[in-house]
Tab-separated table of C-alpha atoms in Angstrom:
chain	number	residue	atom	x	y	z
A	1	UNK	CA	12.515	-10.045	-1.608
A	2	UNK	CA	11.305	-7.276	0.868
A	3	UNK	CA	7.893	-7.219	2.581
A	4	UNK	CA	5.405	-4.473	1.437
A	5	UNK	CA	5.687	-2.617	4.814
A	6	UNK	CA	9.597	-2.916	4.661
A	7	UNK	CA	9.451	-1.605	1.047
A	8	UNK	CA	7.258	1.328	1.861
A	9	UNK	CA	9.444	2.341	4.906
A	10	UNK	CA	12.627	2.317	2.631
A	11	UNK	CA	10.961	4.211	-0.038
A	12	UNK	CA	9.307	7.068	2.286
A	13	UNK	CA	12.748	7.282	4.225
A	14	UNK	CA	14.415	7.928	0.852
A	15	UNK	CA	12.198	10.737	-0.008
A	16	UNK	CA	13.650	14.142	0.917
A	17	UNK	CA	10.725	17.008	0.545
A	18	UNK	CA	11.292	19.952	-1.727
A	19	UNK	CA	13.301	22.772	-0.236
A	20	UNK	CA	11.486	25.892	1.011
A	21	UNK	CA	14.452	27.999	0.112
A	22	UNK	CA	15.046	26.776	-3.605
A	23	UNK	CA	11.671	25.008	-4.625
A	24	UNK	CA	9.270	27.650	-4.319
A	25	UNK	CA	7.193	29.972	-6.648
A	26	UNK	CA	4.741	32.760	-6.139
A	27	UNK	CA	1.317	32.389	-7.619
A	28	UNK	CA	-2.006	34.336	-7.774
A	29	UNK	CA	-4.762	33.035	-5.414
A	30	UNK	CA	-6.814	32.282	-8.312
A	31	UNK	CA	-4.213	29.690	-9.529
A	32	UNK	CA	-3.445	28.389	-6.163
A	33	UNK	CA	-6.043	25.496	-5.809
A	34	UNK	CA	-4.531	22.219	-5.113
A	35	UNK	CA	-0.858	23.597	-4.436
A	36	UNK	CA	1.051	23.251	-1.344
A	37	UNK	CA	1.822	26.234	0.759
A	38	UNK	CA	5.446	26.884	1.327
A	39	UNK	CA	5.379	29.533	3.897
A	40	UNK	CA	3.100	30.269	6.823
A	41	UNK	CA	0.376	32.763	6.132
A	42	UNK	CA	-0.554	35.782	8.667
A	43	UNK	CA	-2.926	38.510	7.983
A	44	UNK	CA	-3.220	42.091	9.066
A	45	UNK	CA	-6.971	41.613	9.627
A	46	UNK	CA	-8.889	40.506	12.465
A	47	UNK	CA	-11.856	38.145	12.111
A	48	UNK	CA	-14.411	39.316	12.559
A	49	UNK	CA	-13.155	42.659	11.672
A	50	UNK	CA	-15.495	44.295	14.079
A	51	UNK	CA	-18.161	43.467	16.391
A	52	UNK	CA	-21.188	42.353	14.245
A	53	UNK	CA	-24.519	40.874	14.567
A	54	UNK	CA	-25.059	36.929	13.974
A	55	UNK	CA	-29.007	37.453	13.498
A	56	UNK	CA	-31.570	39.971	12.086
A	57	UNK	CA	-33.024	41.474	15.283
A	58	UNK	CA	-32.339	44.521	17.475
A	59	UNK	CA	-29.096	45.780	18.958
A	60	UNK	CA	-29.753	46.671	22.640
A	61	UNK	CA	-28.188	47.331	26.035
A	62	UNK	CA	-28.273	44.136	28.077
A	63	UNK	CA	-29.090	46.024	31.270
A	64	UNK	CA	-32.304	47.388	29.547
A	65	UNK	CA	-33.942	44.067	28.609
A	66	UNK	CA	-32.612	41.663	31.353
A	67	UNK	CA	-36.028	41.311	32.711
A	68	UNK	CA	-38.250	41.381	29.571
A	69	UNK	CA	-40.735	38.749	28.959
A	70	UNK	CA	-44.119	38.337	26.842
A	71	UNK	CA	-46.168	39.183	29.775
A	72	UNK	CA	-44.057	42.198	30.741
A	73	UNK	CA	-42.156	43.255	27.648
A	74	UNK	CA	-39.603	45.968	27.877
A	75	UNK	CA	-40.532	48.889	25.195
A	76	UNK	CA	-37.602	50.574	23.567
A	77	UNK	CA	-37.173	53.249	21.127
A	78	UNK	CA	-35.946	52.424	17.769
A	79	UNK	CA	-33.274	55.123	16.657
A	80	UNK	CA	-32.022	53.787	13.312
A	81	UNK	CA	-31.783	50.840	11.156
A	82	UNK	CA	-28.292	49.200	10.716
A	83	UNK	CA	-27.993	47.098	7.493
A	84	UNK	CA	-24.751	45.088	6.594
A	85	UNK	CA	-21.974	47.406	5.252
A	86	UNK	CA	-23.302	50.534	7.127
A	87	UNK	CA	-21.322	52.096	9.938
A	88	UNK	CA	-23.747	53.450	12.702
A	89	UNK	CA	-22.990	56.958	13.734
A	90	UNK	CA	-25.277	56.764	16.926
A	91	UNK	CA	-24.622	55.493	20.249
A	92	UNK	CA	-27.374	53.483	21.917
A	93	UNK	CA	-28.521	55.135	25.152
A	94	UNK	CA	-30.831	53.730	27.751
A	95	UNK	CA	-34.156	52.908	26.404
A	96	UNK	CA	-33.181	52.744	22.963
A	97	UNK	CA	-32.423	50.122	20.392
A	98	UNK	CA	-31.389	50.004	16.678
A	99	UNK	CA	-32.881	47.582	14.079
A	100	UNK	CA	-29.825	45.447	12.859
A	101	UNK	CA	-29.218	43.078	10.322
A	102	UNK	CA	-26.935	39.853	10.138
A	103	UNK	CA	-23.222	40.942	9.538
A	104	UNK	CA	-23.944	44.663	10.425
A	105	UNK	CA	-21.878	46.522	12.927
A	106	UNK	CA	-22.827	46.580	16.273
A	107	UNK	CA	-23.479	50.161	17.241
A	108	UNK	CA	-21.710	51.935	20.224
A	109	UNK	CA	-23.518	51.491	23.314
A	110	UNK	CA	-25.075	48.194	22.553
A	111	UNK	CA	-23.761	44.818	23.708
A	112	UNK	CA	-26.491	42.425	22.807
A	113	UNK	CA	-28.929	41.379	19.914
A	114	UNK	CA	-32.346	40.288	20.166
A	115	UNK	CA	-33.628	38.129	17.629
A	116	UNK	CA	-36.670	39.528	15.690
A	117	UNK	CA	-38.640	36.387	16.445
A	118	UNK	CA	-38.665	37.292	20.074
A	119	UNK	CA	-39.848	41.068	19.423
A	120	UNK	CA	-42.800	42.690	18.061
A	121	UNK	CA	-42.494	46.194	16.292
A	122	UNK	CA	-44.956	49.242	16.519
A	123	UNK	CA	-43.710	52.092	14.342
A	124	UNK	CA	-40.643	53.285	15.968
A	125	UNK	CA	-40.947	51.193	19.008
A	126	UNK	CA	-39.775	47.506	19.671
A	127	UNK	CA	-41.483	45.212	22.326
A	128	UNK	CA	-38.771	42.696	23.851
A	129	UNK	CA	-40.940	39.506	24.414
A	130	UNK	CA	-37.884	37.319	26.143
A	131	UNK	CA	-34.864	38.031	28.038
A	132	UNK	CA	-31.728	37.311	25.863
A	133	UNK	CA	-28.544	35.944	27.207
A	134	UNK	CA	-25.693	38.765	27.799
A	135	UNK	CA	-23.880	39.352	24.622
A	136	UNK	CA	-26.182	36.997	22.799
A	137	UNK	CA	-25.871	36.833	18.887
A	138	UNK	CA	-22.849	39.319	19.113
A	139	UNK	CA	-19.793	38.167	17.145
A	140	UNK	CA	-16.760	39.909	18.717
A	141	UNK	CA	-13.974	41.476	16.902
A	142	UNK	CA	-10.888	38.781	16.651
A	143	UNK	CA	-12.957	36.094	18.211
A	144	UNK	CA	-12.122	33.836	15.134
A	145	UNK	CA	-8.678	35.048	14.505
A	146	UNK	CA	-6.333	37.722	15.797
A	147	UNK	CA	-4.330	39.824	13.210
A	148	UNK	CA	-0.727	39.098	13.108
A	149	UNK	CA	-0.929	35.340	14.360
A	150	UNK	CA	-0.583	32.337	11.896
A	151	UNK	CA	-3.643	32.058	9.806
A	152	UNK	CA	-2.370	28.889	7.706
A	153	UNK	CA	0.634	26.938	8.360
A	154	UNK	CA	3.264	25.827	5.402
A	155	UNK	CA	2.984	22.331	4.178
A	156	UNK	CA	-0.647	22.139	3.589
A	157	UNK	CA	-2.800	21.730	0.516
A	158	UNK	CA	-4.853	24.559	-0.632
A	159	UNK	CA	-8.373	23.345	-1.222
A	160	UNK	CA	-11.511	25.452	-1.248
A	161	UNK	CA	-11.788	26.195	2.212
A	162	UNK	CA	-8.229	27.551	2.613
A	163	UNK	CA	-8.554	29.611	-0.691
A	164	UNK	CA	-11.563	31.094	0.883
A	165	UNK	CA	-9.885	32.022	4.241
A	166	UNK	CA	-6.949	33.586	2.202
A	167	UNK	CA	-9.330	35.543	0.056
A	168	UNK	CA	-11.090	36.980	2.819
A	169	UNK	CA	-7.622	37.651	4.485
A	170	UNK	CA	-6.717	39.721	1.529
A	171	UNK	CA	-3.871	37.517	0.396
A	172	UNK	CA	-3.690	37.907	-3.499
A	173	UNK	CA	-0.524	36.032	-3.885
A	174	UNK	CA	1.119	33.071	-2.121
A	175	UNK	CA	4.551	31.185	-1.957
A	176	UNK	CA	3.939	27.570	-2.868
A	177	UNK	CA	6.270	24.725	-3.715
A	178	UNK	CA	6.739	24.149	-7.170
A	179	UNK	CA	5.199	21.030	-8.669
A	180	UNK	CA	7.253	17.885	-8.352
A	181	UNK	CA	8.761	16.729	-11.937
A	182	UNK	CA	8.082	13.124	-12.802
A	183	UNK	CA	9.740	11.710	-15.841
A	184	UNK	CA	7.987	8.748	-17.484
A	185	UNK	CA	9.127	6.260	-20.086
A	186	UNK	CA	8.406	2.805	-21.047
A	187	UNK	CA	10.657	0.072	-21.985
A	188	UNK	CA	10.046	-2.712	-24.562
A	189	UNK	CA	10.418	-3.540	-28.295
A	190	UNK	CA	6.840	-4.736	-28.515
A	191	UNK	CA	5.379	-1.265	-27.492
A	192	UNK	CA	3.692	1.114	-29.885
A	193	UNK	CA	1.756	4.287	-29.325
A	194	UNK	CA	-1.934	4.774	-29.224
A	195	UNK	CA	-1.915	6.077	-32.976
A	196	UNK	CA	0.298	3.310	-34.689
A	197	UNK	CA	-1.480	0.225	-36.106
A	198	UNK	CA	-0.774	-2.977	-34.186
A	199	UNK	CA	1.463	-5.622	-35.816
A	200	UNK	CA	1.670	-9.144	-34.672
A	201	UNK	CA	3.076	-9.386	-31.291
A	202	UNK	CA	2.850	-5.816	-30.527
A	203	UNK	CA	0.824	-4.153	-27.719
A	204	UNK	CA	-0.121	-0.364	-27.090
A	205	UNK	CA	1.777	1.329	-24.269
A	206	UNK	CA	-1.121	2.051	-21.905
A	207	UNK	CA	1.436	2.515	-19.210
A	208	UNK	CA	2.652	5.790	-20.054
A	209	UNK	CA	-0.820	7.231	-20.270
A	210	UNK	CA	-1.911	5.750	-17.134
A	211	UNK	CA	1.184	6.885	-15.314
A	212	UNK	CA	0.891	10.483	-16.754
A	213	UNK	CA	-2.688	10.517	-15.722
A	214	UNK	CA	-1.802	9.373	-12.018
A	215	UNK	CA	1.116	11.951	-11.897
A	216	UNK	CA	-1.234	14.840	-12.792
A	217	UNK	CA	-3.803	13.627	-10.235
A	218	UNK	CA	-1.162	13.707	-7.697
A	219	UNK	CA	-0.327	17.284	-8.359
A	220	UNK	CA	3.040	16.804	-9.930
A	221	UNK	CA	4.178	17.391	-13.464
A	222	UNK	CA	4.637	14.476	-15.833
A	223	UNK	CA	7.682	14.813	-18.343
A	224	UNK	CA	6.978	12.200	-20.925
A	225	UNK	CA	10.202	10.563	-22.496
A	226	UNK	CA	8.237	8.002	-24.576
A	227	UNK	CA	8.917	4.326	-25.449
A	228	UNK	CA	12.730	3.279	-25.361
A	229	UNK	CA	13.399	0.099	-27.181
A	230	UNK	CA	15.337	-2.629	-25.460
A	231	UNK	CA	18.656	-1.429	-26.335
A	232	UNK	CA	21.187	-0.789	-23.503
A	233	UNK	CA	22.516	2.688	-25.168
A	234	UNK	CA	19.170	3.971	-25.724
A	235	UNK	CA	18.143	3.181	-22.075
A	236	UNK	CA	21.202	4.457	-20.608
A	237	UNK	CA	20.621	7.966	-22.666
A	238	UNK	CA	17.094	8.264	-21.430
A	239	UNK	CA	17.802	7.474	-17.768
A	240	UNK	CA	20.776	9.939	-18.047
A	241	UNK	CA	18.594	12.511	-19.460
A	242	UNK	CA	15.976	11.946	-16.816
A	243	UNK	CA	18.292	12.355	-14.057
A	244	UNK	CA	19.111	15.904	-15.194
A	245	UNK	CA	15.511	17.130	-15.288
A	246	UNK	CA	13.394	15.170	-12.602
A	247	UNK	CA	12.698	14.698	-8.992
A	248	UNK	CA	11.149	11.010	-9.504
A	249	UNK	CA	11.838	8.682	-12.553
A	250	UNK	CA	9.221	6.203	-13.420
A	251	UNK	CA	9.844	3.407	-15.912
A	252	UNK	CA	7.611	0.644	-16.593
A	253	UNK	CA	8.920	-2.822	-17.865
A	254	UNK	CA	12.335	-3.957	-18.233
A	255	UNK	CA	13.015	-4.974	-14.445
A	256	UNK	CA	12.188	-8.440	-14.330
A	257	UNK	CA	14.972	-11.305	-14.838
A	258	UNK	CA	14.508	-11.750	-18.665
A	259	UNK	CA	17.231	-11.617	-21.394
A	260	UNK	CA	16.112	-8.141	-22.520
A	261	UNK	CA	15.662	-6.619	-19.089
A	262	UNK	CA	18.576	-4.181	-18.976
A	263	UNK	CA	17.381	-1.498	-16.406
A	264	UNK	CA	18.818	-2.993	-13.205
A	265	UNK	CA	22.280	-3.388	-15.182
A	266	UNK	CA	22.143	0.146	-16.539
A	267	UNK	CA	21.234	1.624	-13.050
A	268	UNK	CA	24.505	-0.130	-11.702
A	269	UNK	CA	26.630	1.358	-14.492
A	270	UNK	CA	25.414	4.709	-13.505
A	271	UNK	CA	26.599	4.152	-10.011
A	272	UNK	CA	23.050	4.040	-8.742
A	273	UNK	CA	22.504	2.361	-5.286
A	274	UNK	CA	19.593	-0.134	-5.864
A	275	UNK	CA	17.635	-0.236	-2.510
A	276	UNK	CA	14.710	-2.498	-3.645
A	277	UNK	CA	14.534	-5.226	-6.337
A	278	UNK	CA	11.507	-7.337	-5.443
A	279	UNK	CA	8.458	-7.077	-3.314
A	280	UNK	CA	6.299	-9.773	-1.799
A	281	UNK	CA	3.202	-8.671	-3.240
A	282	UNK	CA	0.771	-9.531	-6.163
A	283	UNK	CA	0.586	-7.806	-8.480
A	284	UNK	CA	3.940	-5.860	-8.596
A	285	UNK	CA	6.570	-8.289	-7.491
A	286	UNK	CA	9.269	-7.049	-9.826
A	287	UNK	CA	9.894	-3.380	-8.476
A	288	UNK	CA	13.391	-1.600	-8.522
A	289	UNK	CA	13.866	1.317	-6.402
A	290	UNK	CA	17.180	3.436	-6.797
A	291	UNK	CA	18.994	6.499	-5.922
A	292	UNK	CA	21.769	8.231	-7.849
A	293	UNK	CA	24.954	9.740	-6.669
A	294	UNK	CA	24.736	13.589	-6.224
A	295	UNK	CA	25.561	15.943	-9.143
A	296	UNK	CA	26.888	19.177	-9.689
A	297	UNK	CA	24.364	21.720	-8.375
A	298	UNK	CA	24.413	23.665	-11.591
A	299	UNK	CA	22.771	20.846	-13.316
A	300	UNK	CA	20.393	19.831	-10.829
A	301	UNK	CA	16.482	20.738	-10.477
A	302	UNK	CA	16.855	20.551	-6.656
A	303	UNK	CA	19.400	19.492	-4.033
A	304	UNK	CA	18.074	16.006	-3.760
A	305	UNK	CA	19.056	13.046	-5.765
A	306	UNK	CA	16.101	11.815	-8.074
A	307	UNK	CA	14.419	8.763	-6.854
A	308	UNK	CA	13.977	5.896	-9.588
A	309	UNK	CA	11.153	3.478	-9.646
A	310	UNK	CA	11.301	0.527	-12.135
A	311	UNK	CA	7.489	-0.363	-12.056
A	312	UNK	CA	6.526	-3.776	-13.593
A	313	UNK	CA	5.372	-3.940	-17.361
A	314	UNK	CA	2.167	-5.480	-16.769
A	315	UNK	CA	-0.638	-2.718	-16.629
A	316	UNK	CA	-2.551	-3.751	-13.497
A	317	UNK	CA	0.914	-4.178	-11.810
A	318	UNK	CA	1.718	-0.683	-12.765
A	319	UNK	CA	-1.292	0.995	-11.277
A	320	UNK	CA	-1.249	-1.085	-8.071
A	321	UNK	CA	2.742	-0.435	-7.581
A	322	UNK	CA	1.793	3.441	-8.137
A	323	UNK	CA	-0.852	3.594	-5.610
A	324	UNK	CA	0.936	1.674	-3.170
A	325	UNK	CA	4.196	3.223	-3.218
A	326	UNK	CA	4.800	6.098	-5.841
A	327	UNK	CA	1.810	8.167	-4.949
A	328	UNK	CA	3.061	8.475	-1.229
A	329	UNK	CA	6.360	9.331	-2.355
A	330	UNK	CA	5.022	12.164	-4.651
A	331	UNK	CA	2.961	13.553	-1.834
A	332	UNK	CA	5.767	13.559	0.610
A	333	UNK	CA	8.298	15.122	-2.040
A	334	UNK	CA	5.705	17.781	-2.798
A	335	UNK	CA	6.121	19.310	0.580
A	336	UNK	CA	2.857	18.118	2.279
A	337	UNK	CA	3.769	17.880	6.050
A	338	UNK	CA	1.122	15.171	6.925
A	339	UNK	CA	-1.326	13.141	5.320
A	340	UNK	CA	0.762	11.652	2.447
A	341	UNK	CA	0.657	7.995	3.874
A	342	UNK	CA	-1.692	5.653	2.122
A	343	UNK	CA	-5.413	5.710	3.447
A	344	UNK	CA	-6.531	2.206	4.491
A	345	UNK	CA	-10.036	1.484	5.754
A	346	UNK	CA	-11.552	-1.590	7.206
A	347	UNK	CA	-14.705	-2.268	5.455
A	348	UNK	CA	-17.286	-5.203	4.731
A	349	UNK	CA	-16.481	-7.520	1.681
A	350	UNK	CA	-19.445	-8.254	-0.396
A	351	UNK	CA	-17.718	-10.976	-2.253
A	352	UNK	CA	-15.640	-14.115	-1.572
A	353	UNK	CA	-11.891	-12.907	-1.933
A	354	UNK	CA	-9.169	-15.431	-2.419
A	355	UNK	CA	-5.427	-15.346	-2.735
A	356	UNK	CA	-2.771	-18.277	-2.584
A	357	UNK	CA	-1.471	-16.511	0.446
A	358	UNK	CA	2.464	-16.649	-0.667
A	359	UNK	CA	2.407	-12.909	-1.024
A	360	UNK	CA	0.334	-9.913	0.127
A	361	UNK	CA	-2.395	-9.849	-2.508
A	362	UNK	CA	-4.171	-6.630	-4.067
A	363	UNK	CA	-7.776	-7.087	-5.576
A	364	UNK	CA	-9.417	-4.094	-7.228
A	365	UNK	CA	-12.919	-3.234	-6.965
A	366	UNK	CA	-15.363	-0.464	-5.861
A	367	UNK	CA	-16.460	0.778	-2.435
A	368	UNK	CA	-20.251	1.301	-2.059
A	369	UNK	CA	-22.072	2.787	0.804
A	370	UNK	CA	-24.872	0.159	1.940
A	371	UNK	CA	-27.045	1.184	4.813
A	372	UNK	CA	-24.432	3.626	6.107
A	373	UNK	CA	-21.669	0.979	6.111
A	374	UNK	CA	-18.826	0.772	3.346
A	375	UNK	CA	-18.769	-2.596	1.510
A	376	UNK	CA	-16.188	-3.760	-1.141
A	377	UNK	CA	-17.356	-5.032	-4.283
A	378	UNK	CA	-14.608	-6.854	-6.207
A	379	UNK	CA	-14.206	-6.188	-9.897
A	380	UNK	CA	-15.669	-8.983	-12.161
A	381	UNK	CA	-13.474	-10.874	-14.572
A	382	UNK	CA	-9.641	-11.931	-14.108
A	383	UNK	CA	-7.497	-10.310	-11.631
A	384	UNK	CA	-4.346	-11.101	-13.643
A	385	UNK	CA	-1.652	-8.418	-13.481
A	386	UNK	CA	-2.067	-8.090	-17.375
A	387	UNK	CA	-5.712	-7.495	-17.367
A	388	UNK	CA	-6.239	-3.736	-17.405
A	389	UNK	CA	-9.913	-3.765	-18.467
A	390	UNK	CA	-11.826	-4.462	-15.333
A	391	UNK	CA	-9.524	-1.798	-13.379
A	392	UNK	CA	-11.800	0.865	-14.949
A	393	UNK	CA	-14.151	2.729	-12.534
A	394	UNK	CA	-12.538	0.926	-9.434
A	395	UNK	CA	-11.513	3.013	-6.365
A	396	UNK	CA	-10.216	0.732	-3.868
A	397	UNK	CA	-7.920	-2.362	-3.478
A	398	UNK	CA	-8.682	-5.260	-1.002
A	399	UNK	CA	-5.465	-6.245	0.688
A	400	UNK	CA	-5.077	-9.969	1.557
A	401	UNK	CA	-2.237	-10.160	4.027
A	402	UNK	CA	0.566	-12.883	3.587
A	403	UNK	CA	-0.872	-16.187	4.731
A	404	UNK	CA	-4.334	-15.236	4.304
A	405	UNK	CA	-5.982	-17.293	1.563
A	406	UNK	CA	-9.903	-16.599	1.954
A	407	UNK	CA	-12.019	-13.610	3.023
A	408	UNK	CA	-15.647	-14.662	3.107
A	409	UNK	CA	-18.600	-12.633	2.056
A	410	UNK	CA	-19.718	-10.074	4.821
A	411	UNK	CA	-16.134	-10.570	6.570
A	412	UNK	CA	-14.159	-7.482	7.354
A	413	UNK	CA	-11.383	-6.575	4.749
A	414	UNK	CA	-8.644	-3.839	4.670
A	415	UNK	CA	-8.878	-1.801	1.562
A	416	UNK	CA	-6.419	0.858	0.272
A	417	UNK	CA	-8.756	3.896	-0.903
A	418	UNK	CA	-7.562	5.247	-4.188
A	419	UNK	CA	-7.143	8.747	-5.121
A	420	UNK	CA	-10.139	8.558	-7.770
A	421	UNK	CA	-12.218	7.157	-5.009
């Protein structure tokens, strides 16, 4: 049985990011949010596009106003008003100024802006009541970005700030990585769908819905393959079908050591290499991770062999193992160059947290900001791997290392921050 850290290292080492030559598509800027940029972006525009004013005030020549004060103000002639979007046709001469507004182009001859609060106007004259700094409130052309240089690097997620930058740079279309394809199926004769009436001994397959939602939240595309009965032939077919269409395959159930847990045997029959069979964690001990032999490129979605995760059947264990192992794998696969690792925080525990210390233990709950300090509040009720109910509205997992049996209230604890946090 592997430690959690060893299992994580193996999984992330197995993940090969999407190929920037084959796994990309062009999208419009309006549909590019949350996508991963596949190629660096440059712009033919300077930012700012021209010298412009950072303040409402007066555009002046510094040498005209370098000795002005409230007691002895310099008096200048106002020769024009320059609103934003207007290109001045005048040149500021000695003794002259132009009324200017934020964002407007600095007129020729001027090199400094005096903010209006430090002036007094009388008809077509302005009194400068203070000495500005040289070039004060002038935003110089290309001081933010120089045309032709890299504006945004490849491998970043496009959120609202990046979309704004790309819009300003007049980039209407972008090359982004396609969304990773994740095949999902559940195994077990006892499983039924949400619209079927329950018979004695049956349970609703919540795992399929939870995993599909998690996959969507990660930015990947879920491929729902449904419920597969505990039949070796049916399982082999669905796994074979999944290999043909997916980058990652996620099954839940069937990876323990029961008489009807066939997944590992079928993987071996398909010549898969099983890298992980169990992990020293609670919940989530029965975890299978495997890769398949390379197939003919014509039948492949990408050049990489699909990565198979056989997740536990218990619903809490499914979510915990997804957050801990699958989510970072999807993020790395998606083409993100950094930031795909799990995010751990050290916070204060509001509650007493207990474990038997035999395995790394994960307890779910919620982070609250108390007097500027994050505090972990454990979810009430049972923390059994089969209890899905108290996972609702949680946003963090407290981690008790192996050998740690108790964390007292107000003691520091490490938590895994969840994507929905």
